[in-house]
Short mmCIF file of N, CA and C in Angstrom, two decimals:
data_model
loop_
_atom_site.label_atom_id
_atom_site.label_comp_id
_atom_site.label_asym_id
_atom_site.label_seq_id
_atom_site.Cartn_x
_atom_site.Cartn_y
_atom_site.Cartn_z
N MET A 1 -8.38 -18.70 16.78
CA MET A 1 -8.02 -18.53 15.52
C MET A 1 -6.34 -18.38 15.49
N LYS A 2 -5.50 -19.33 15.04
CA LYS A 2 -4.25 -19.05 14.97
C LYS A 2 -3.85 -18.77 13.72
N ILE A 3 -3.18 -17.69 13.31
CA ILE A 3 -2.63 -17.42 12.09
C ILE A 3 -1.35 -17.88 11.55
N THR A 4 -1.29 -18.62 10.64
CA THR A 4 0.18 -19.49 10.07
C THR A 4 0.66 -18.83 9.07
N ASN A 5 -0.01 -17.62 8.34
CA ASN A 5 0.56 -16.86 7.41
C ASN A 5 1.23 -15.49 7.72
N PRO A 6 2.61 -15.44 7.41
CA PRO A 6 3.45 -14.47 7.88
C PRO A 6 3.11 -13.00 7.00
N ASP A 7 2.43 -13.12 5.77
CA ASP A 7 2.09 -12.21 4.84
C ASP A 7 0.95 -11.31 5.39
N ILE A 8 0.18 -11.79 6.43
CA ILE A 8 -0.94 -11.01 6.97
C ILE A 8 -0.29 -10.18 7.86
N ARG A 9 0.65 -10.52 8.66
CA ARG A 9 1.28 -9.52 9.72
C ARG A 9 1.73 -8.44 8.95
N ALA A 10 2.91 -8.69 7.90
CA ALA A 10 3.39 -7.72 7.20
C ALA A 10 2.46 -6.68 6.40
N TYR A 11 1.38 -7.23 5.98
CA TYR A 11 0.25 -6.67 5.34
C TYR A 11 -0.38 -5.53 6.23
N ARG A 12 -0.79 -5.87 7.64
CA ARG A 12 -1.21 -5.01 8.63
C ARG A 12 -0.22 -4.03 8.89
N ARG A 13 1.12 -4.36 9.13
CA ARG A 13 2.08 -3.26 9.15
C ARG A 13 2.09 -2.43 8.27
N ARG A 14 1.98 -2.58 7.05
CA ARG A 14 2.18 -1.73 5.64
C ARG A 14 0.99 -0.95 5.90
N LYS A 15 -0.40 -1.52 6.29
CA LYS A 15 -1.56 -0.76 6.20
C LYS A 15 -1.54 0.36 7.29
N LEU A 16 -1.02 -0.10 8.49
CA LEU A 16 -0.93 0.84 9.61
C LEU A 16 0.04 1.87 9.15
N ARG A 17 1.17 1.88 8.57
CA ARG A 17 1.92 2.73 8.36
C ARG A 17 1.32 3.72 7.20
N ASN A 18 0.48 3.08 6.36
CA ASN A 18 -0.14 3.97 5.40
C ASN A 18 -1.02 4.89 5.95
N PHE A 19 -1.73 4.53 7.06
CA PHE A 19 -2.55 5.20 7.96
C PHE A 19 -2.22 6.47 8.84
N ILE A 20 -0.98 5.93 9.48
CA ILE A 20 -0.26 6.46 10.55
C ILE A 20 0.62 7.85 10.03
N ILE A 21 1.24 7.53 8.79
CA ILE A 21 2.10 8.71 8.37
C ILE A 21 1.44 9.77 7.94
N PRO A 22 0.29 9.67 6.96
CA PRO A 22 -0.36 11.11 6.68
C PRO A 22 -1.23 11.56 7.98
N SER A 23 -1.61 10.79 8.72
CA SER A 23 -2.25 11.58 10.00
C SER A 23 -1.41 12.24 10.75
N VAL A 24 -0.21 11.57 11.21
CA VAL A 24 0.93 12.45 11.83
C VAL A 24 1.46 13.72 11.27
N LEU A 25 1.53 13.49 9.87
CA LEU A 25 1.93 14.73 9.04
C LEU A 25 0.73 15.69 9.12
N TRP A 26 -0.46 15.43 8.95
CA TRP A 26 -1.35 16.28 9.12
C TRP A 26 -1.62 16.97 10.57
N LEU A 27 -1.46 16.22 11.50
CA LEU A 27 -1.49 16.53 12.86
C LEU A 27 -0.53 17.66 13.06
N ILE A 28 0.87 17.50 12.47
CA ILE A 28 1.95 18.56 12.40
C ILE A 28 1.26 19.64 11.75
N LEU A 29 0.87 19.60 10.78
CA LEU A 29 0.45 20.78 9.97
C LEU A 29 -0.77 21.49 10.71
N VAL A 30 -1.61 20.81 11.24
CA VAL A 30 -2.68 21.48 11.91
C VAL A 30 -2.17 22.31 13.18
N ALA A 31 -0.94 21.74 13.99
CA ALA A 31 -0.70 22.22 15.22
C ALA A 31 0.26 23.63 14.89
N VAL A 32 0.91 23.43 13.58
CA VAL A 32 1.62 24.64 13.23
C VAL A 32 0.62 25.76 12.88
N PHE A 33 -0.31 25.32 11.93
CA PHE A 33 -1.40 26.41 11.86
C PHE A 33 -2.11 26.96 12.66
N GLU A 34 -2.42 26.20 13.55
CA GLU A 34 -3.19 26.52 15.02
C GLU A 34 -2.19 27.42 15.70
N LEU A 35 -1.09 27.34 16.02
CA LEU A 35 -0.17 27.83 16.99
C LEU A 35 0.40 29.03 16.29
N THR A 36 0.38 29.37 15.14
CA THR A 36 1.18 30.49 14.46
C THR A 36 -0.08 31.34 13.82
N VAL A 37 -1.19 31.06 13.51
CA VAL A 37 -2.42 31.80 12.98
C VAL A 37 -3.76 31.75 13.71
N PHE A 38 -4.09 30.68 13.70
CA PHE A 38 -5.63 30.45 13.90
C PHE A 38 -6.13 30.57 15.31
N TYR A 39 -5.25 29.88 16.05
CA TYR A 39 -5.65 29.63 17.59
C TYR A 39 -5.71 31.00 18.25
N ASP A 40 -4.90 32.08 18.29
CA ASP A 40 -4.96 33.48 18.89
C ASP A 40 -6.07 34.18 18.38
N TYR A 41 -6.65 33.92 17.04
CA TYR A 41 -7.65 34.67 16.56
C TYR A 41 -8.83 34.09 17.11
N THR A 42 -9.00 32.58 17.23
CA THR A 42 -10.34 32.14 17.87
C THR A 42 -10.23 32.19 19.33
N LEU A 43 -9.12 32.30 19.93
CA LEU A 43 -9.13 32.50 21.26
C LEU A 43 -9.53 34.04 21.66
N LYS A 44 -9.26 34.90 21.11
CA LYS A 44 -9.63 36.27 21.33
C LYS A 44 -11.15 36.35 20.88
N ASN A 45 -11.59 35.82 19.71
CA ASN A 45 -13.04 36.32 19.50
C ASN A 45 -13.95 35.26 19.64
N LEU A 46 -13.61 33.96 20.03
CA LEU A 46 -14.70 32.81 20.21
C LEU A 46 -14.39 32.34 21.50
N GLY A 47 -13.09 32.47 22.24
CA GLY A 47 -13.29 31.61 23.55
C GLY A 47 -12.31 30.40 23.66
N ILE A 48 -11.90 30.04 24.81
CA ILE A 48 -11.01 28.90 24.81
C ILE A 48 -11.72 27.69 24.33
N VAL A 49 -13.12 27.58 24.67
CA VAL A 49 -13.74 26.11 24.53
C VAL A 49 -13.70 26.03 23.04
N THR A 50 -14.27 27.00 22.17
CA THR A 50 -14.33 26.92 20.73
C THR A 50 -12.91 26.79 20.07
N ALA A 51 -11.93 27.50 20.64
CA ALA A 51 -10.56 27.37 20.13
C ALA A 51 -10.10 25.99 20.12
N VAL A 52 -10.11 25.29 21.33
CA VAL A 52 -9.56 23.96 21.49
C VAL A 52 -10.63 23.11 20.63
N GLY A 53 -11.92 23.29 20.63
CA GLY A 53 -12.87 22.49 19.81
C GLY A 53 -12.45 22.44 18.35
N LEU A 54 -12.17 23.51 17.73
CA LEU A 54 -12.03 23.57 16.30
C LEU A 54 -10.46 23.01 15.89
N TRP A 55 -9.60 23.20 16.84
CA TRP A 55 -8.42 22.55 16.83
C TRP A 55 -8.47 21.10 16.73
N VAL A 56 -9.30 20.46 17.63
CA VAL A 56 -9.63 18.96 17.60
C VAL A 56 -10.42 18.64 16.57
N LEU A 57 -11.43 19.31 16.07
CA LEU A 57 -11.99 19.06 14.86
C LEU A 57 -11.12 18.95 13.53
N LEU A 58 -10.07 19.87 13.35
CA LEU A 58 -9.29 20.05 12.29
C LEU A 58 -8.27 18.88 12.19
N SER A 59 -7.95 18.49 13.61
CA SER A 59 -6.88 17.47 13.73
C SER A 59 -7.55 16.10 13.32
N LEU A 60 -8.92 15.87 13.47
CA LEU A 60 -9.34 14.66 13.16
C LEU A 60 -9.98 14.28 11.57
N ILE A 61 -9.96 15.34 10.97
CA ILE A 61 -10.38 15.34 9.40
C ILE A 61 -9.57 14.30 8.56
N VAL A 62 -8.24 14.27 8.52
CA VAL A 62 -7.59 13.25 7.81
C VAL A 62 -7.79 11.78 8.26
N PRO A 63 -7.51 11.86 9.66
CA PRO A 63 -7.65 10.40 10.26
C PRO A 63 -8.81 9.64 10.09
N LEU A 64 -9.99 10.52 10.18
CA LEU A 64 -11.52 10.01 9.85
C LEU A 64 -11.66 9.65 8.46
N ARG A 65 -11.12 10.56 7.61
CA ARG A 65 -11.19 10.26 6.08
C ARG A 65 -10.64 9.14 5.58
N ILE A 66 -9.31 8.74 5.90
CA ILE A 66 -8.64 7.67 5.39
C ILE A 66 -8.98 6.39 6.05
N GLY A 67 -9.81 6.40 7.28
CA GLY A 67 -10.23 5.15 7.87
C GLY A 67 -9.28 4.77 9.04
N LEU A 68 -8.29 5.68 9.57
CA LEU A 68 -7.47 5.12 10.84
C LEU A 68 -8.37 4.60 11.91
N PHE A 69 -9.37 5.20 12.26
CA PHE A 69 -10.05 4.73 13.46
C PHE A 69 -10.71 3.11 13.13
N ARG A 70 -11.38 3.24 11.89
CA ARG A 70 -12.01 2.06 11.56
C ARG A 70 -11.02 0.80 11.51
N PHE A 71 -9.77 1.14 10.98
CA PHE A 71 -8.69 0.09 10.99
C PHE A 71 -8.29 -0.20 12.61
N LEU A 72 -8.18 0.83 13.31
CA LEU A 72 -7.55 0.44 14.86
C LEU A 72 -8.58 -0.52 15.64
N PHE A 73 -10.00 -0.18 15.35
CA PHE A 73 -10.99 -0.90 16.03
C PHE A 73 -11.56 -1.85 15.38
N ASP A 74 -10.96 -2.36 14.18
CA ASP A 74 -11.42 -3.59 13.58
C ASP A 74 -11.27 -4.78 14.37
N LEU A 75 -12.22 -5.88 14.32
CA LEU A 75 -11.92 -7.07 15.13
C LEU A 75 -12.04 -8.28 14.22
N SER A 76 -11.28 -9.39 14.80
CA SER A 76 -11.32 -10.34 14.19
C SER A 76 -12.62 -11.24 14.55
N TRP A 77 -13.24 -12.12 13.81
CA TRP A 77 -14.48 -12.93 14.07
C TRP A 77 -14.64 -14.06 13.21
N GLU A 78 -15.24 -15.00 13.69
CA GLU A 78 -15.63 -16.26 12.82
C GLU A 78 -17.36 -16.31 12.96
N GLY A 79 -17.77 -17.29 11.93
CA GLY A 79 -19.27 -17.61 12.04
C GLY A 79 -19.78 -18.06 10.67
N ILE A 80 -20.91 -18.27 10.54
CA ILE A 80 -21.54 -19.11 9.52
C ILE A 80 -22.46 -17.87 8.78
N ILE A 81 -22.36 -17.83 7.49
CA ILE A 81 -23.17 -17.00 6.60
C ILE A 81 -24.58 -17.72 6.61
N ILE A 82 -25.56 -16.82 7.17
CA ILE A 82 -26.86 -17.05 7.10
C ILE A 82 -27.75 -16.47 6.17
N SER A 83 -27.25 -15.22 5.27
CA SER A 83 -27.86 -14.87 4.27
C SER A 83 -27.14 -13.79 3.76
N MET A 84 -27.48 -13.41 2.51
CA MET A 84 -26.89 -12.54 1.58
C MET A 84 -27.46 -11.66 0.82
N GLU A 85 -27.11 -10.51 0.54
CA GLU A 85 -28.01 -9.37 -0.19
C GLU A 85 -27.09 -8.83 -1.36
N ASP A 86 -27.57 -8.84 -2.53
CA ASP A 86 -26.77 -7.94 -3.60
C ASP A 86 -27.23 -6.69 -3.91
N HIS A 87 -26.37 -5.70 -3.76
CA HIS A 87 -26.69 -4.22 -4.23
C HIS A 87 -26.05 -3.81 -5.31
N PRO A 88 -26.52 -3.50 -6.69
CA PRO A 88 -25.92 -3.11 -7.79
C PRO A 88 -25.68 -1.70 -7.55
N ARG A 89 -24.32 -1.32 -7.94
CA ARG A 89 -23.93 0.09 -7.74
C ARG A 89 -23.60 0.34 -9.21
N TYR A 90 -23.68 1.83 -9.43
CA TYR A 90 -23.25 2.29 -10.75
C TYR A 90 -22.64 3.89 -10.72
N ALA A 91 -21.55 4.14 -11.33
CA ALA A 91 -21.07 5.26 -11.45
C ALA A 91 -21.05 5.92 -12.75
N PRO A 92 -21.70 6.94 -13.16
CA PRO A 92 -21.85 7.27 -14.67
C PRO A 92 -20.45 7.58 -15.21
N LYS A 93 -20.37 7.88 -16.55
CA LYS A 93 -19.19 8.28 -17.22
C LYS A 93 -18.59 9.57 -16.63
N GLY A 94 -17.43 9.58 -16.68
CA GLY A 94 -16.72 10.98 -16.22
C GLY A 94 -16.23 11.02 -14.61
N VAL A 95 -16.85 9.99 -14.11
CA VAL A 95 -16.35 9.58 -12.73
C VAL A 95 -15.30 8.96 -12.56
N GLY A 96 -14.19 9.41 -11.93
CA GLY A 96 -12.99 8.15 -11.55
C GLY A 96 -12.09 8.37 -12.62
N LEU A 97 -11.13 7.30 -12.66
CA LEU A 97 -9.94 7.42 -13.36
C LEU A 97 -10.07 7.10 -14.95
N HIS A 98 -11.16 6.44 -15.01
CA HIS A 98 -11.47 5.98 -16.77
C HIS A 98 -12.48 6.72 -16.94
N SER A 99 -12.38 8.25 -17.34
CA SER A 99 -13.50 9.09 -17.71
C SER A 99 -14.61 8.57 -18.68
N GLY A 100 -14.12 7.87 -19.69
CA GLY A 100 -14.76 7.40 -20.89
C GLY A 100 -15.59 6.28 -20.57
N GLU A 101 -15.65 5.55 -19.39
CA GLU A 101 -16.32 4.29 -19.20
C GLU A 101 -17.05 4.55 -17.98
N SER A 102 -18.45 3.89 -18.04
CA SER A 102 -19.21 3.84 -16.70
C SER A 102 -18.61 2.82 -16.00
N ARG A 103 -19.00 2.71 -14.67
CA ARG A 103 -18.60 1.63 -13.87
C ARG A 103 -19.51 1.04 -13.10
N ARG A 104 -19.64 -0.29 -13.17
CA ARG A 104 -20.91 -1.00 -12.38
C ARG A 104 -20.00 -2.08 -11.41
N TRP A 105 -20.55 -2.27 -10.33
CA TRP A 105 -20.22 -3.40 -9.48
C TRP A 105 -21.45 -3.74 -8.52
N TYR A 106 -21.37 -4.76 -7.76
CA TYR A 106 -22.12 -5.14 -6.69
C TYR A 106 -21.44 -4.98 -5.40
N GLU A 107 -22.23 -4.55 -4.31
CA GLU A 107 -21.97 -4.59 -3.02
C GLU A 107 -22.77 -5.89 -2.54
N VAL A 108 -22.07 -6.95 -1.95
CA VAL A 108 -22.68 -7.89 -1.53
C VAL A 108 -22.51 -7.89 0.15
N GLU A 109 -23.80 -7.99 0.58
CA GLU A 109 -23.74 -7.87 2.16
C GLU A 109 -23.92 -9.10 2.63
N LEU A 110 -23.02 -9.58 3.66
CA LEU A 110 -22.94 -11.12 4.17
C LEU A 110 -23.41 -10.85 5.61
N TYR A 111 -24.46 -11.51 5.84
CA TYR A 111 -25.03 -11.60 7.32
C TYR A 111 -24.47 -12.94 7.97
N ILE A 112 -23.78 -12.73 9.03
CA ILE A 112 -22.89 -13.85 9.62
C ILE A 112 -23.45 -13.95 11.02
N GLN A 113 -23.69 -15.45 11.54
CA GLN A 113 -23.95 -15.59 12.74
C GLN A 113 -22.71 -15.99 13.59
N LYS A 114 -22.35 -15.43 14.63
CA LYS A 114 -21.23 -15.63 15.54
C LYS A 114 -21.52 -16.99 16.17
N PRO A 115 -20.50 -17.78 16.82
CA PRO A 115 -20.84 -18.89 17.68
C PRO A 115 -21.74 -18.55 18.89
N ASN A 116 -21.50 -17.23 19.40
CA ASN A 116 -22.09 -16.95 20.63
C ASN A 116 -23.48 -16.23 20.38
N GLY A 117 -23.97 -16.46 19.07
CA GLY A 117 -25.34 -16.12 18.61
C GLY A 117 -25.51 -14.53 18.02
N GLY A 118 -24.32 -13.66 18.22
CA GLY A 118 -24.15 -12.43 17.68
C GLY A 118 -24.14 -12.31 16.12
N MET A 119 -24.76 -11.22 15.59
CA MET A 119 -24.67 -11.22 14.25
C MET A 119 -23.79 -10.11 13.70
N ILE A 120 -23.12 -10.49 12.41
CA ILE A 120 -22.32 -9.39 12.09
C ILE A 120 -22.77 -9.29 10.51
N ARG A 121 -22.50 -7.87 10.03
CA ARG A 121 -22.80 -7.61 8.72
C ARG A 121 -21.45 -7.05 7.88
N LYS A 122 -21.10 -7.91 6.88
CA LYS A 122 -19.80 -7.60 6.28
C LYS A 122 -20.13 -7.21 4.79
N THR A 123 -19.84 -5.89 4.18
CA THR A 123 -20.16 -5.48 2.96
C THR A 123 -18.91 -5.72 2.11
N ILE A 124 -18.99 -6.15 0.91
CA ILE A 124 -17.67 -6.60 0.17
C ILE A 124 -18.12 -6.13 -1.28
N ASP A 125 -17.19 -5.40 -1.99
CA ASP A 125 -17.30 -5.01 -3.29
C ASP A 125 -17.13 -6.18 -4.19
N CYS A 126 -17.84 -6.44 -5.21
CA CYS A 126 -17.87 -7.48 -6.13
C CYS A 126 -17.59 -7.10 -7.61
N ASN A 127 -16.85 -7.65 -8.30
CA ASN A 127 -16.46 -7.22 -9.77
C ASN A 127 -17.58 -7.61 -10.71
N LEU A 128 -17.97 -6.93 -11.52
CA LEU A 128 -18.96 -7.30 -12.86
C LEU A 128 -18.07 -6.87 -14.08
N ASN A 129 -17.39 -5.95 -14.29
CA ASN A 129 -16.81 -5.82 -15.75
C ASN A 129 -15.53 -5.30 -15.66
N LYS A 130 -14.63 -5.41 -14.55
CA LYS A 130 -13.48 -5.28 -14.44
C LYS A 130 -12.82 -3.94 -14.83
N VAL A 131 -13.83 -2.83 -14.84
CA VAL A 131 -13.38 -1.59 -15.29
C VAL A 131 -12.84 -0.92 -14.20
N ILE A 132 -13.17 -1.04 -12.88
CA ILE A 132 -12.79 -0.33 -11.93
C ILE A 132 -11.39 -0.80 -11.43
N ILE A 133 -10.17 0.28 -11.05
CA ILE A 133 -9.05 -0.14 -10.88
C ILE A 133 -8.85 0.46 -9.37
N ASN A 134 -7.67 0.20 -8.93
CA ASN A 134 -7.23 0.70 -7.54
C ASN A 134 -8.31 0.07 -6.52
N ARG A 135 -9.11 -0.94 -6.86
CA ARG A 135 -10.11 -1.29 -5.84
C ARG A 135 -10.13 -2.82 -5.81
N ASN A 136 -10.17 -3.53 -4.61
CA ASN A 136 -10.02 -4.72 -4.48
C ASN A 136 -11.51 -5.50 -4.90
N MET A 137 -11.62 -6.29 -5.83
CA MET A 137 -12.91 -6.90 -6.18
C MET A 137 -12.77 -8.31 -6.03
N ILE A 138 -13.89 -8.86 -5.79
CA ILE A 138 -14.02 -10.39 -5.73
C ILE A 138 -15.48 -10.57 -6.62
N SER A 139 -15.28 -12.11 -6.99
CA SER A 139 -16.44 -12.53 -7.75
C SER A 139 -17.62 -12.54 -6.86
N PRO A 140 -18.87 -12.09 -7.33
CA PRO A 140 -20.26 -12.26 -6.39
C PRO A 140 -20.50 -13.50 -6.11
N GLN A 141 -20.22 -14.56 -6.71
CA GLN A 141 -20.30 -15.96 -6.45
C GLN A 141 -19.44 -16.77 -5.54
N VAL A 142 -18.65 -16.07 -5.03
CA VAL A 142 -17.42 -16.85 -4.16
C VAL A 142 -18.31 -17.33 -2.75
N TYR A 143 -18.87 -16.38 -2.41
CA TYR A 143 -19.70 -16.82 -0.84
C TYR A 143 -20.82 -17.44 -1.15
N HIS A 144 -21.43 -18.51 -0.39
CA HIS A 144 -22.62 -19.08 -0.33
C HIS A 144 -23.24 -19.12 1.12
N VAL A 145 -24.40 -19.26 0.97
CA VAL A 145 -25.19 -19.38 2.62
C VAL A 145 -24.70 -20.74 3.01
N GLY A 146 -24.36 -20.68 4.25
CA GLY A 146 -23.99 -21.96 4.93
C GLY A 146 -22.43 -22.00 5.01
N ASP A 147 -21.63 -21.23 4.48
CA ASP A 147 -20.19 -21.25 4.56
C ASP A 147 -19.96 -20.82 5.94
N ARG A 148 -18.87 -21.72 6.38
CA ARG A 148 -18.18 -21.20 7.71
C ARG A 148 -17.11 -20.40 7.32
N VAL A 149 -17.08 -19.02 7.84
CA VAL A 149 -16.01 -18.21 7.39
C VAL A 149 -15.18 -17.52 8.68
N VAL A 150 -14.04 -17.01 8.36
CA VAL A 150 -13.18 -16.36 9.44
C VAL A 150 -12.56 -15.00 8.91
N TYR A 151 -12.84 -14.05 9.83
CA TYR A 151 -12.34 -12.76 9.13
C TYR A 151 -11.04 -12.45 10.39
N LEU A 152 -10.05 -11.93 9.49
CA LEU A 152 -8.91 -11.58 10.47
C LEU A 152 -8.83 -9.97 10.35
N ARG A 153 -8.66 -9.44 11.50
CA ARG A 153 -8.71 -7.82 11.78
C ARG A 153 -7.66 -7.41 10.68
N GLY A 154 -8.09 -6.24 10.02
CA GLY A 154 -7.04 -5.62 9.23
C GLY A 154 -6.89 -6.25 7.95
N THR A 155 -7.64 -7.32 7.48
CA THR A 155 -7.66 -7.76 6.11
C THR A 155 -8.88 -7.28 5.48
N TYR A 156 -9.07 -7.99 4.17
CA TYR A 156 -9.93 -7.51 3.03
C TYR A 156 -11.23 -8.08 3.30
N VAL A 157 -11.14 -9.52 3.08
CA VAL A 157 -12.36 -10.32 3.12
C VAL A 157 -12.37 -11.53 3.74
N PRO A 158 -13.41 -12.05 4.18
CA PRO A 158 -13.52 -13.31 5.07
C PRO A 158 -13.05 -14.50 4.26
N PHE A 159 -12.30 -15.31 5.06
CA PHE A 159 -11.72 -16.57 4.47
C PHE A 159 -12.67 -17.78 4.65
N ILE A 160 -12.93 -18.61 3.72
CA ILE A 160 -13.92 -19.69 3.73
C ILE A 160 -13.18 -20.79 4.33
N VAL A 161 -13.61 -21.40 5.60
CA VAL A 161 -12.98 -22.30 6.28
C VAL A 161 -13.59 -23.61 5.82
N HIS A 162 -14.84 -23.59 5.78
CA HIS A 162 -15.65 -25.00 5.41
C HIS A 162 -16.99 -24.77 4.52
N ARG A 163 -17.20 -25.48 3.60
CA ARG A 163 -18.28 -25.49 2.83
C ARG A 163 -19.00 -26.88 2.55
N ASP A 164 -20.15 -27.04 2.93
CA ASP A 164 -20.89 -28.41 2.91
C ASP A 164 -20.92 -29.03 1.44
N GLY A 165 -20.51 -30.03 1.20
CA GLY A 165 -20.59 -30.84 0.09
C GLY A 165 -19.68 -30.42 -1.01
N GLU A 166 -18.79 -29.43 -0.82
CA GLU A 166 -17.54 -29.30 -1.87
C GLU A 166 -16.21 -28.60 -1.15
N VAL A 167 -15.49 -28.42 -1.79
CA VAL A 167 -14.05 -27.89 -1.22
C VAL A 167 -14.18 -26.27 -1.74
N PRO A 168 -14.29 -25.44 -0.56
CA PRO A 168 -14.31 -23.97 -1.07
C PRO A 168 -13.17 -23.41 -1.88
N PRO A 169 -13.31 -22.17 -2.48
CA PRO A 169 -12.21 -21.62 -3.13
C PRO A 169 -11.29 -21.22 -2.07
N ALA A 170 -10.02 -21.02 -2.55
CA ALA A 170 -8.86 -20.63 -1.64
C ALA A 170 -8.92 -19.05 -1.82
N VAL A 171 -9.68 -18.10 -1.00
CA VAL A 171 -9.99 -16.81 -1.12
C VAL A 171 -8.62 -16.27 -0.35
N CYS A 172 -7.96 -15.34 -1.14
CA CYS A 172 -7.05 -14.56 -0.62
C CYS A 172 -7.61 -13.45 0.35
N VAL A 173 -7.34 -13.51 1.61
CA VAL A 173 -7.81 -12.42 2.33
C VAL A 173 -7.36 -11.08 2.37
N LEU A 174 -6.14 -10.87 1.54
CA LEU A 174 -5.33 -9.55 1.29
C LEU A 174 -5.98 -8.71 0.16
N CYS A 175 -6.13 -9.63 -0.80
CA CYS A 175 -6.52 -8.95 -1.95
C CYS A 175 -7.92 -9.34 -2.69
N GLY A 176 -8.49 -10.45 -2.02
CA GLY A 176 -10.03 -10.71 -2.29
C GLY A 176 -9.83 -11.77 -3.69
N LYS A 177 -8.89 -12.01 -4.27
CA LYS A 177 -8.74 -13.06 -5.22
C LYS A 177 -9.36 -14.44 -4.82
N ASP A 178 -10.26 -14.92 -5.75
CA ASP A 178 -10.79 -16.18 -5.42
C ASP A 178 -10.11 -17.27 -6.18
N ASN A 179 -8.90 -17.87 -5.69
CA ASN A 179 -8.09 -18.84 -6.25
C ASN A 179 -8.67 -20.33 -6.21
N PRO A 180 -8.41 -21.07 -7.23
CA PRO A 180 -8.83 -22.37 -7.07
C PRO A 180 -8.54 -23.16 -5.69
N ALA A 181 -9.44 -24.12 -5.32
CA ALA A 181 -9.32 -24.68 -4.15
C ALA A 181 -7.80 -25.40 -4.11
N GLY A 182 -7.10 -25.46 -2.97
CA GLY A 182 -5.86 -25.94 -2.87
C GLY A 182 -4.73 -25.14 -3.25
N THR A 183 -5.08 -23.93 -3.80
CA THR A 183 -3.85 -23.00 -4.15
C THR A 183 -3.04 -22.70 -2.77
N GLU A 184 -1.97 -22.71 -2.83
CA GLU A 184 -1.04 -22.22 -1.66
C GLU A 184 -0.53 -20.83 -1.82
N THR A 185 -0.47 -20.23 -2.88
CA THR A 185 -0.19 -18.92 -3.09
C THR A 185 -1.03 -18.27 -3.96
N CYS A 186 -1.40 -16.95 -3.70
CA CYS A 186 -2.34 -16.20 -4.57
C CYS A 186 -2.11 -16.02 -5.79
N LEU A 187 -2.77 -16.11 -6.88
CA LEU A 187 -2.55 -15.95 -8.13
C LEU A 187 -2.62 -14.39 -8.68
N SER A 188 -2.97 -13.67 -7.80
CA SER A 188 -2.92 -12.20 -7.92
C SER A 188 -1.80 -11.37 -7.15
N CYS A 189 -1.87 -11.51 -5.96
CA CYS A 189 -0.87 -10.71 -5.04
C CYS A 189 0.40 -11.53 -4.67
N HIS A 190 0.35 -12.93 -4.89
CA HIS A 190 1.48 -13.69 -4.39
C HIS A 190 1.60 -13.90 -3.08
N ALA A 191 0.59 -13.63 -2.21
CA ALA A 191 0.75 -13.75 -0.88
C ALA A 191 0.45 -15.37 -0.62
N GLU A 192 0.81 -15.59 0.68
CA GLU A 192 0.59 -17.18 0.90
C GLU A 192 -0.86 -17.16 1.33
N ILE A 193 -1.63 -18.30 0.87
CA ILE A 193 -3.00 -18.51 1.14
C ILE A 193 -3.14 -18.84 2.77
N LEU A 194 -4.27 -18.25 3.45
CA LEU A 194 -4.28 -18.34 4.92
C LEU A 194 -4.40 -19.86 5.19
N LYS A 195 -3.84 -20.28 6.26
CA LYS A 195 -4.04 -21.73 6.72
C LYS A 195 -4.36 -21.52 8.26
N MET A 196 -5.52 -22.26 8.83
CA MET A 196 -5.82 -22.16 10.08
C MET A 196 -5.46 -23.30 10.74
N GLN A 197 -5.12 -23.19 12.02
CA GLN A 197 -4.67 -24.22 12.85
C GLN A 197 -5.54 -24.03 14.15
#
């Protein structure tokens, strides 16, 4: 898979920066707290192993919560969608930024068979009523069983490379917008649509 889209590299760098900066600031904060207050107390009362263990656990809270390790260990892959499952989700009124509105969405699980026979499960949030904000959403009908897809590490959704019998939509892998077939630039985020060579 050769990437011809420079926006993807810039997107990955921005995303990594958004993970690294809070993680480093948190590690500095934990180190200062441990060295000035907590470490001596735990060392005297609980022993060296517990003191170091607590230090490590505290250090991992923010990187785990924001998904740094999930981003670092994300892998690119390609394959064919062999099945799909819809899972309706619902958040009641008062939860989230729009406290007066209920939120409904689908999580679509794509089951993809890789060329080597391995299986991948990819979960994608799909929009129902456009109430949720700050969340990348894609229409539930974008992917079909039999689509050949490519996923690039650090992006949001798989790109549809081939569909039998019709031209697939130009899915933006950075924001999830399903643009009309043949679109060169995403109508939502204005990134260049992925081209494979």
